[in-house]
mmCIF file of C-alpha atoms and ligand atoms in Angstrom:
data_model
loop_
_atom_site.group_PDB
_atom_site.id
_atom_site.type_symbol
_atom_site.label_atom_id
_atom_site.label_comp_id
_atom_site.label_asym_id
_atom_site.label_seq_id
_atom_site.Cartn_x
_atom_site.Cartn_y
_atom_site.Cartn_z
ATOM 1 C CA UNK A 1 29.823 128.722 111.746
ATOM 2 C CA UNK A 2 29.738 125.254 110.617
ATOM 3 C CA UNK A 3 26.035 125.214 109.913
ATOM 4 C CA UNK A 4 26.819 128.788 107.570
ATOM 5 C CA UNK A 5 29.466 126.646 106.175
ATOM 6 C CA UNK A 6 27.311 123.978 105.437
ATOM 7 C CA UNK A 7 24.897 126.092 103.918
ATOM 8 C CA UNK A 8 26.969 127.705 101.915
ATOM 9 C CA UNK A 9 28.335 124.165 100.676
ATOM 10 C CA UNK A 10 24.324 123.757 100.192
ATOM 11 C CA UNK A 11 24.214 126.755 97.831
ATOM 12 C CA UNK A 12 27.193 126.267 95.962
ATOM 13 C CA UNK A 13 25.742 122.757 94.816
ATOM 14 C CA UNK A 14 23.155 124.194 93.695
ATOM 15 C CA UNK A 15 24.516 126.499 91.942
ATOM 16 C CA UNK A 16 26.902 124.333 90.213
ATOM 17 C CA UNK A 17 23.871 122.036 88.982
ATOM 18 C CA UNK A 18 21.753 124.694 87.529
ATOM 19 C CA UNK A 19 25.187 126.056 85.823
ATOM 20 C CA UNK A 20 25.034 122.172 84.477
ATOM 21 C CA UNK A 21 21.393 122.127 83.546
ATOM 22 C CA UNK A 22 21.449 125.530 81.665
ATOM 23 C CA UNK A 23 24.438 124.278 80.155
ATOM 24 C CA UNK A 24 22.853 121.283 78.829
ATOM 25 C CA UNK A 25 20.331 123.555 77.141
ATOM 26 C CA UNK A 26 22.118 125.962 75.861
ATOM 27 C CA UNK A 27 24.294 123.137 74.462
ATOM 28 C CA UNK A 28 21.383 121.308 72.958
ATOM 29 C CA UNK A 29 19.617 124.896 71.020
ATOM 30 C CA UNK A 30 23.465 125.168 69.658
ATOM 31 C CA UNK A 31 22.686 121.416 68.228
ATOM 32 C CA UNK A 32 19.953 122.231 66.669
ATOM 33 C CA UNK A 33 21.413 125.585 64.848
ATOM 34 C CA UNK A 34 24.765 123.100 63.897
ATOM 35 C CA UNK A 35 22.201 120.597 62.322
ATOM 36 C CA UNK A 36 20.289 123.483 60.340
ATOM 37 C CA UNK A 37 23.754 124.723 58.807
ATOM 38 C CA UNK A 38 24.886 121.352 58.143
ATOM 39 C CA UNK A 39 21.661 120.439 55.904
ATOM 40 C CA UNK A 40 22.588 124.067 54.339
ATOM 41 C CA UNK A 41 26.320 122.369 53.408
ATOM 42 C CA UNK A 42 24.649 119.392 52.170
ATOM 43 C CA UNK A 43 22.920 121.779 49.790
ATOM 44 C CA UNK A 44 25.236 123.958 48.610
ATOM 45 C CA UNK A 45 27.297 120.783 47.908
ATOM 46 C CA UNK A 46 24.795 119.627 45.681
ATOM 47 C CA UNK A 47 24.637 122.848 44.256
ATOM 48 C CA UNK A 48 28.192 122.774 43.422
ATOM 49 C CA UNK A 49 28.150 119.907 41.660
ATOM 50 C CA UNK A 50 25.245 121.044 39.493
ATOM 51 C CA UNK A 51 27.349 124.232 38.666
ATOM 52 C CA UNK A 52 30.114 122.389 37.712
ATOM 53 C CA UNK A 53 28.555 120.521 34.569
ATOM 54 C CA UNK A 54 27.323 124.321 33.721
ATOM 55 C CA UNK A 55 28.902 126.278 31.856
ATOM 56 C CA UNK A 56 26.736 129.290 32.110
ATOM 57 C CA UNK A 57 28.102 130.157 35.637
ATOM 58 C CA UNK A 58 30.898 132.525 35.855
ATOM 59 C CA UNK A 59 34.287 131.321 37.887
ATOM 60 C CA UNK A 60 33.340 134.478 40.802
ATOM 61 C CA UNK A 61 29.862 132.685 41.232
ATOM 62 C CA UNK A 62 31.557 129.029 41.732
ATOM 63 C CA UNK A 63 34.215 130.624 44.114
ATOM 64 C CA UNK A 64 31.616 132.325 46.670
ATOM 65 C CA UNK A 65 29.905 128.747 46.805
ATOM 66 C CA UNK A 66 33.156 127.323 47.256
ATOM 67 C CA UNK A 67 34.086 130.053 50.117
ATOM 68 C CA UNK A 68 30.754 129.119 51.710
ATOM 69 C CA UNK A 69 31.515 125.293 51.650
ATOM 70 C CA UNK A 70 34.731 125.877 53.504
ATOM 71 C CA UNK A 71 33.051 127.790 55.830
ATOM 72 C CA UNK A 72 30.803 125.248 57.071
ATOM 73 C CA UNK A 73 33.359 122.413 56.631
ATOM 74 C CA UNK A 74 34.382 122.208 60.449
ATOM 75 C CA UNK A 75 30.509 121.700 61.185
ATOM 76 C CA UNK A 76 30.653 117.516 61.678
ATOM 77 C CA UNK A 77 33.794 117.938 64.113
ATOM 78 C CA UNK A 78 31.956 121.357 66.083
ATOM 79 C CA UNK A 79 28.925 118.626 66.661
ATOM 80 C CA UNK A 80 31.321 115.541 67.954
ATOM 81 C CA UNK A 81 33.086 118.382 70.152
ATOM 82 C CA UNK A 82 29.399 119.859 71.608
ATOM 83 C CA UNK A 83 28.086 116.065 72.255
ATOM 84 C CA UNK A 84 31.319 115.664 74.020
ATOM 85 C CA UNK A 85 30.663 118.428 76.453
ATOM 86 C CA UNK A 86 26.996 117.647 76.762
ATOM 87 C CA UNK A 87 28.569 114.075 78.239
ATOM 88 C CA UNK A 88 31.388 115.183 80.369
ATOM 89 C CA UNK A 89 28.584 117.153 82.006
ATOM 90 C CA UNK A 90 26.836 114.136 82.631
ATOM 91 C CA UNK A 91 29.338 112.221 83.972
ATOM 92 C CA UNK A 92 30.119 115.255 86.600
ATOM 93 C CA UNK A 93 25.891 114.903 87.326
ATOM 94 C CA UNK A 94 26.327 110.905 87.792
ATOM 95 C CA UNK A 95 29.204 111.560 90.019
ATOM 96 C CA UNK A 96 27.143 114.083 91.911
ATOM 97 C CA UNK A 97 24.259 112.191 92.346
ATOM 98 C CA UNK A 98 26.649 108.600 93.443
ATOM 99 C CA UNK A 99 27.852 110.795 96.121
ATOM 100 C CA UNK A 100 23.939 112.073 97.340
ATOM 101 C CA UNK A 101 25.643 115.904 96.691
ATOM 102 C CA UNK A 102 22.198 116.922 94.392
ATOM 103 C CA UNK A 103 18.633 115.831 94.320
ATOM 104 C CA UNK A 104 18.413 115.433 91.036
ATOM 105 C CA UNK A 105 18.609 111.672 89.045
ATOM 106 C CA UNK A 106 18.828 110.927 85.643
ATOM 107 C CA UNK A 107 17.061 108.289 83.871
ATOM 108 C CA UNK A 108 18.505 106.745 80.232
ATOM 109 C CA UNK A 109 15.433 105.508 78.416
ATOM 110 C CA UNK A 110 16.281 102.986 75.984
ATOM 111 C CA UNK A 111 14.325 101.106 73.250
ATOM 112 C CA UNK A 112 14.929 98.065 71.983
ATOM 113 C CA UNK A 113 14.493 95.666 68.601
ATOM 114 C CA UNK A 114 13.897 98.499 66.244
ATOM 115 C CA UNK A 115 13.838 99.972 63.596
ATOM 116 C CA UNK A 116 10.569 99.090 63.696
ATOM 117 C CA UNK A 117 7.285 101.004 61.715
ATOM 118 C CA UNK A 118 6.155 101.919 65.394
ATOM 119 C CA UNK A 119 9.603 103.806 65.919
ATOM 120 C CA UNK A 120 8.030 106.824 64.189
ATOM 121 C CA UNK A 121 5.715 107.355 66.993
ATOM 122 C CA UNK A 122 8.168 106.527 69.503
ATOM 123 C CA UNK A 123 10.333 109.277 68.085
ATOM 124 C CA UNK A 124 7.938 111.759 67.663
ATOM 125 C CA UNK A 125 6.805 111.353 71.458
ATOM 126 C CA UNK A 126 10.407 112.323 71.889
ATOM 127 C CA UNK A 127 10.559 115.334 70.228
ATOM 128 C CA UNK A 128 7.671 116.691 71.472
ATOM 129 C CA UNK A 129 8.879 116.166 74.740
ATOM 130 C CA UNK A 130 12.845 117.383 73.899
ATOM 131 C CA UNK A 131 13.955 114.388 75.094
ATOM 132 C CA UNK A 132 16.995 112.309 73.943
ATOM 133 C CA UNK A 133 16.622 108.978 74.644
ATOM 134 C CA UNK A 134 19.085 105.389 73.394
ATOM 135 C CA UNK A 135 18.151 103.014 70.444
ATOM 136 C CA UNK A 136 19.519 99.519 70.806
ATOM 137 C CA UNK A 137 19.327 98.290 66.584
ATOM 138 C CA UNK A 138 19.058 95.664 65.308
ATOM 139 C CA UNK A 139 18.321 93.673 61.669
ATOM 140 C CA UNK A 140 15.491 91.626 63.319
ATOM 141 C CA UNK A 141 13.096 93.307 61.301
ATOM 142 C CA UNK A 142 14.867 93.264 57.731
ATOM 143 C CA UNK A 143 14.590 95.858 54.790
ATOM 144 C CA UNK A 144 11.369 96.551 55.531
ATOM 145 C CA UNK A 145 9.665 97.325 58.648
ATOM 146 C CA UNK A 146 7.360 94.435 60.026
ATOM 147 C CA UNK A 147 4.228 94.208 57.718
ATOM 148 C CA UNK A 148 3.479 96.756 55.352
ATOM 149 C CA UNK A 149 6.448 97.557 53.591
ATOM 150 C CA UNK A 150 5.465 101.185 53.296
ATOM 151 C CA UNK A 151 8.432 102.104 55.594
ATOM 152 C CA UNK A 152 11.927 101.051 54.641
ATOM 153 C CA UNK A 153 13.542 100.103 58.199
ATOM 154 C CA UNK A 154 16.990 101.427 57.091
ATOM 155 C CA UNK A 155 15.794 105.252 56.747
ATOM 156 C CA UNK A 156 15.058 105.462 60.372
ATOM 157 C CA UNK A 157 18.766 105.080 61.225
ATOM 158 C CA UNK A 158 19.042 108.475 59.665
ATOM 159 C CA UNK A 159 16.120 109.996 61.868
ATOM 160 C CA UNK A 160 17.669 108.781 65.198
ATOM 161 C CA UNK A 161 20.777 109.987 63.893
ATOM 162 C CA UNK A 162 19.522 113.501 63.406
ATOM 163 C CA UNK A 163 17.589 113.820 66.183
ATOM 164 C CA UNK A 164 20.765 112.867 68.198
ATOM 165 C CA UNK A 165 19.322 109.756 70.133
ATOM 166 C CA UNK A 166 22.097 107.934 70.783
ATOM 167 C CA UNK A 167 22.564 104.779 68.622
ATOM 168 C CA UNK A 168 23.457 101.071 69.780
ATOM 169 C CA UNK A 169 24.029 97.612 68.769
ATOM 170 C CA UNK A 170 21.734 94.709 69.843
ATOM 171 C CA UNK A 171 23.710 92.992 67.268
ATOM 172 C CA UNK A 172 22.417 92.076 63.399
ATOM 173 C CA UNK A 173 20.145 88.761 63.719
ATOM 174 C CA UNK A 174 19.079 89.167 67.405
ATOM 175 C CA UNK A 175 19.747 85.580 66.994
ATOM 176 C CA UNK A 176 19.734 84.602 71.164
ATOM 177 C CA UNK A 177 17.547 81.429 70.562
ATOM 178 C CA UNK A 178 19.352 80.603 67.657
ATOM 179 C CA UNK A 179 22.763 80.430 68.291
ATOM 180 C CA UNK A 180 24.312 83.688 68.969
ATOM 181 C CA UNK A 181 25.334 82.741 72.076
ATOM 182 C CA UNK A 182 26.526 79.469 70.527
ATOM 183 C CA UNK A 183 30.304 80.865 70.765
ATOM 184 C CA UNK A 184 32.239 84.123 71.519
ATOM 185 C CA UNK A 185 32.813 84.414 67.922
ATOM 186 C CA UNK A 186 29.573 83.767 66.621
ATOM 187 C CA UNK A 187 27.937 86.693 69.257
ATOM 188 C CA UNK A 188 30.867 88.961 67.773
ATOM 189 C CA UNK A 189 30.292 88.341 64.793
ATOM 190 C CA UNK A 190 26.709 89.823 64.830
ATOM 191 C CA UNK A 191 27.716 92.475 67.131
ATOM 192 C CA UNK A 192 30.188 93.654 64.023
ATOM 193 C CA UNK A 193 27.659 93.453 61.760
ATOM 194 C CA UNK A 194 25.105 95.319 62.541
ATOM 195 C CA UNK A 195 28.174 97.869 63.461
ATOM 196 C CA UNK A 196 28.539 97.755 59.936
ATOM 197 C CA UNK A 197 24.844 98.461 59.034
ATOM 198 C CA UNK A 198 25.137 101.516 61.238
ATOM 199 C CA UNK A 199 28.098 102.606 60.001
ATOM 200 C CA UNK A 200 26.751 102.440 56.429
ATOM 201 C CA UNK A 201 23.516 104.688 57.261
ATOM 202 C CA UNK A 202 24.871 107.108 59.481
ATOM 203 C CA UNK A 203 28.636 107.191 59.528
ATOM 204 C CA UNK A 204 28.763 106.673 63.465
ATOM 205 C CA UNK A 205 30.861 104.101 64.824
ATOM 206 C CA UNK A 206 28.528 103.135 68.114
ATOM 207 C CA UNK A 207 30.370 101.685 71.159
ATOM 208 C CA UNK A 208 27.713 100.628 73.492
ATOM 209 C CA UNK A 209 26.182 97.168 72.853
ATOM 210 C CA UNK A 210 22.798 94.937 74.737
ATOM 211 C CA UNK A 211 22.522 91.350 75.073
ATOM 212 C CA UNK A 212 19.581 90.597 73.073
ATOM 213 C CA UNK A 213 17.536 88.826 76.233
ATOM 214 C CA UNK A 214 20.088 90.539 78.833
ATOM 215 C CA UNK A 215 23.193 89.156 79.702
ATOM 216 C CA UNK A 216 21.968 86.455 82.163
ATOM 217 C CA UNK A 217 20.757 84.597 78.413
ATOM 218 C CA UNK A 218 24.360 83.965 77.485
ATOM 219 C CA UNK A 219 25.380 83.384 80.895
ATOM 220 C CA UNK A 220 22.825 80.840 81.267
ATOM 221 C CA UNK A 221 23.344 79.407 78.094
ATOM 222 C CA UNK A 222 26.934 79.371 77.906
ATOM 223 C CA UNK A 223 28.309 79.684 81.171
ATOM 224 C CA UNK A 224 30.480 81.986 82.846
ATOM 225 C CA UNK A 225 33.158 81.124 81.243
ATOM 226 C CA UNK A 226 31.742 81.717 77.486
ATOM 227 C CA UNK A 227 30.279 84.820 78.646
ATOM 228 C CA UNK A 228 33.533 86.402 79.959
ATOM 229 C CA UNK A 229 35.017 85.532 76.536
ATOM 230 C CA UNK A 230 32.308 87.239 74.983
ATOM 231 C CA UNK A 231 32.825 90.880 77.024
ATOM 232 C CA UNK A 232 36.064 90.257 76.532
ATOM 233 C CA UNK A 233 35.408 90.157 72.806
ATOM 234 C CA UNK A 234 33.147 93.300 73.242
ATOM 235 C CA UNK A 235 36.109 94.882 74.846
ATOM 236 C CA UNK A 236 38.607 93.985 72.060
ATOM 237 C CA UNK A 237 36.684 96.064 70.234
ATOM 238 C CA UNK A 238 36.265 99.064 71.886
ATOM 239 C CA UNK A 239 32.293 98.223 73.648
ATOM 240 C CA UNK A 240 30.692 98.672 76.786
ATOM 241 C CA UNK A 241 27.773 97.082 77.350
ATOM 242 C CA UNK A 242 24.536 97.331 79.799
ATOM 243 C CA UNK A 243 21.767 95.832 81.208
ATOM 244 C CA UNK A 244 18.426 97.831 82.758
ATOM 245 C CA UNK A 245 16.810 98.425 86.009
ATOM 246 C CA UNK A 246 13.861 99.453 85.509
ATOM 247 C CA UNK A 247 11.206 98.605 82.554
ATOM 248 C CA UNK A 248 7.297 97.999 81.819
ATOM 249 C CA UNK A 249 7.836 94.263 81.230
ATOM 250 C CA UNK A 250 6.790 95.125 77.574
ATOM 251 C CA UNK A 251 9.545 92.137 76.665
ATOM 252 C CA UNK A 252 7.343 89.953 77.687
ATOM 253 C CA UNK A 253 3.607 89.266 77.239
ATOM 254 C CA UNK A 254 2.175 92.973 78.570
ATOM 255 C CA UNK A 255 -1.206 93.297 76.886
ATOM 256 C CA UNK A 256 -2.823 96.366 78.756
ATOM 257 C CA UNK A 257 -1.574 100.017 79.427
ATOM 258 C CA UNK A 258 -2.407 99.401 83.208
ATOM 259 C CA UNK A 259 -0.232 96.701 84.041
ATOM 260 C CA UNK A 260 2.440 98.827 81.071
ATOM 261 C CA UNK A 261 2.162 101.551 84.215
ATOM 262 C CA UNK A 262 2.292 99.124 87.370
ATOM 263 C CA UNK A 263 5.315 97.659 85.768
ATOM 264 C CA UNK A 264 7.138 101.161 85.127
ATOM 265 C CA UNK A 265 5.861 103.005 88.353
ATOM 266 C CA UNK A 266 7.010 99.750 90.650
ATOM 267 C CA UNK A 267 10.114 99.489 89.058
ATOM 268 C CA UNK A 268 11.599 102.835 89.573
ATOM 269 C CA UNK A 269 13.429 103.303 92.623
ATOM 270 C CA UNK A 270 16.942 103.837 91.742
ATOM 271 C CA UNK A 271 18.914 107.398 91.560
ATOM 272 C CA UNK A 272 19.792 106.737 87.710
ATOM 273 C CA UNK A 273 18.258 104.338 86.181
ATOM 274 C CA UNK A 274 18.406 102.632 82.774
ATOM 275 C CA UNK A 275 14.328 101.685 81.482
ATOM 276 C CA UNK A 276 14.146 98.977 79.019
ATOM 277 C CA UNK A 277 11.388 99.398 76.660
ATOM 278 C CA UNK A 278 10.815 98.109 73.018
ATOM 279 C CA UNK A 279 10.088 100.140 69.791
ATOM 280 C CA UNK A 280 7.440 98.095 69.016
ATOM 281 C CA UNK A 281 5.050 97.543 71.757
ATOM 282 C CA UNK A 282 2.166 99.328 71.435
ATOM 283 C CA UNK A 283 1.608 99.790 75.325
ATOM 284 C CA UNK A 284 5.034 101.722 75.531
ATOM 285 C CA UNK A 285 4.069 104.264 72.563
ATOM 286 C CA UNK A 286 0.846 104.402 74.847
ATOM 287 C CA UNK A 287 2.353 105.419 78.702
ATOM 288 C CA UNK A 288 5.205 106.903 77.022
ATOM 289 C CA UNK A 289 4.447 110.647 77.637
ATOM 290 C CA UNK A 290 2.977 109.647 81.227
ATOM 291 C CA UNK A 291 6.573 108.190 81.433
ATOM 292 C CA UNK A 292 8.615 111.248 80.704
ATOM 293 C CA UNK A 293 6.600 113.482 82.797
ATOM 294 C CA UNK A 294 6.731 111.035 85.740
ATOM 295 C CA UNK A 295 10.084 110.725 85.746
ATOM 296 C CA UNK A 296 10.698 114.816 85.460
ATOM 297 C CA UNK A 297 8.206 115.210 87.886
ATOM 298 C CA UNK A 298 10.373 113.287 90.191
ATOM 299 C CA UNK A 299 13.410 115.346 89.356
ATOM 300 C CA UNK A 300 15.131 112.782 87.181
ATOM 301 C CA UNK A 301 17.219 114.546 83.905
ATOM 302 C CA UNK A 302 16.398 112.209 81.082
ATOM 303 C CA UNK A 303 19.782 111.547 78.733
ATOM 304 C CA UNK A 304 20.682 109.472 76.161
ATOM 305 C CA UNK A 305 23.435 106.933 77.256
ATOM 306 C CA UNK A 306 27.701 107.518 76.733
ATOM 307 C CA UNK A 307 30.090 104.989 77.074
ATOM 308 C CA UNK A 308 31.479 106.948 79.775
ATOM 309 C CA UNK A 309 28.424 106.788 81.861
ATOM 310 C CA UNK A 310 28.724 104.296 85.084
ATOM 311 C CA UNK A 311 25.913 102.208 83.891
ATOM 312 C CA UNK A 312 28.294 100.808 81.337
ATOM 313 C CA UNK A 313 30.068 98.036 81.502
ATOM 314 C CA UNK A 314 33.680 98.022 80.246
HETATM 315 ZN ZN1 LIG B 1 15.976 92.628 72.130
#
């Protein structure tokens, strides 16, 4: 009896998680439909303010536009409601996996520093692989991307934006060796800033912030003490904030794709884990797709980070 029981249990887990997973997708094909008729508002918008300064257009023509409009007006809050569910059911997966009731795992890749002119490549590796991954921004980088000025930095806050990466702060001057960490206010400061920048290119408010360096930088900088001030700062205004556990050291001075794949491979050996990678290191665009498939080889859901999740700090 108890074994059937137990089975059954078994079989009802399962169950549930595939009812998850095809959730997920079925959530994430609605996204894309909600972004197609969202571009199609943007247009008729712009159409309607064309047919406004003519005169040639009858009043019937202007009012089917304007019937249209209204019909797609609720299309921003049915997107915030979707995400929403897509996270709750990630938060029941985390919960299932902390209590060893599935096999899967989920990993959160993240990429640091950008935008960056190699972000293009990082995002279409991403696409290709349907894969939503977590872009900690910063200013570092200015106007223009690194060296050629042929790609204006601030336009690729609109491409993770409609690709639905989730975006985060790793604050506006990345500043960590020159005083960021000087004070609590100094660190917020930047952290509010580059809010701001956000803000201005893609009219999301994020809520998940990075220490540029990780938080043992401030800590061993500042202290303990000016560190806790500095969460509690984050806090204040509405932030969680996380480290990684797991990465390809490409932070650091990786110069070769197979020490790029020691690092990652070696590193993983958590049930979620959060990889730390950067935008701009050309060893990362490199393993990337080896990545992905690694990690979904070894049953781990790749999602892009919520403040909800348990690998944020709050
Ligand atoms: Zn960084």
């Amino acid at each position: 009896m108890e074994r059937n029981g137990r089975k059954i249990t078994k079989i009802f887990i399962i169950i549930n998680i595939l009812l998850s997973l095809g959730m997920l997708y079925l959530i994430y094909s609605e996204h894309q439909t909600l972004e197609k008729q969202k571009k199609e508002k943007e247009t008729l918008t712009n159409q309607y303010k064309v047919l406004l300064d003519d005169d040639s257009i009858s009043e019937k023509e202007i009012e089917e536009i304007n019937h249209k409009i209204q019909e797609l007006q609720n299309i921003d809050e049915t997107i915030k409601e979707k995400k929403e569910t897509v996270f709750k059911l990630a938060q029941e997966l985390e919960q299932k996996i902390k209590k060893k009731e599935t096999k899967y795992k989920i990993a959160y890749l993240t990429f640091d520093d950008g935008p960056y002119y190699n972000t293009y490549k990082v995002l279409n590796i991403l696409k290709k692989n349907k894969v939503k991954a977590t872009f900690f921004t910063t200013n570092v980088n200015g106007t223009y991307c690194y060296d050629n000025k042929k790609y204006e930095c601030h336009k690729l806050y609109q491409e993770y934006a409609k690709a639905n990466h989730t975006i985060a702060n790793h604050t506006y001057t990345h500043g960590w060796n020159r005083g960021l960490y000087s004070s609590a206010s100094s660190f917020i400061n930047a952290i509010k800033k580059q809010e701001d920048l956000i803000k201005k290119y893609t009219g999301i408010t994020t809520n998940i912030a990075r220490f540029p360096g990780g938080s043992g930088t401030p800590k061993a900088q500042g202290g303990t003490s000016r560190f806790n001030a500095m969460v509690a700062e984050l806090r204040k205004n509405g932030y969680g904030w996380v480290d990684w556990t797991a990465q390809d050291g490409d932070g650091g001075s990786l110069s070769n794709v197979k020490t790029g794949w020691k690092n990652f491979t070696g590193s993983i050996n958590e049930n979620i884990e959060v990889v730390l990678f950067h935008d701009y290191h050309w060893v990362t665009t490199n393993i990337l797709p080896d990545v992905i498939k690694y990690l979904q080889d070894r049953n781990y859901i790749i999602l892009p980070l919520f403040y909800e999740s348990v690998m944020i700090n709050k």
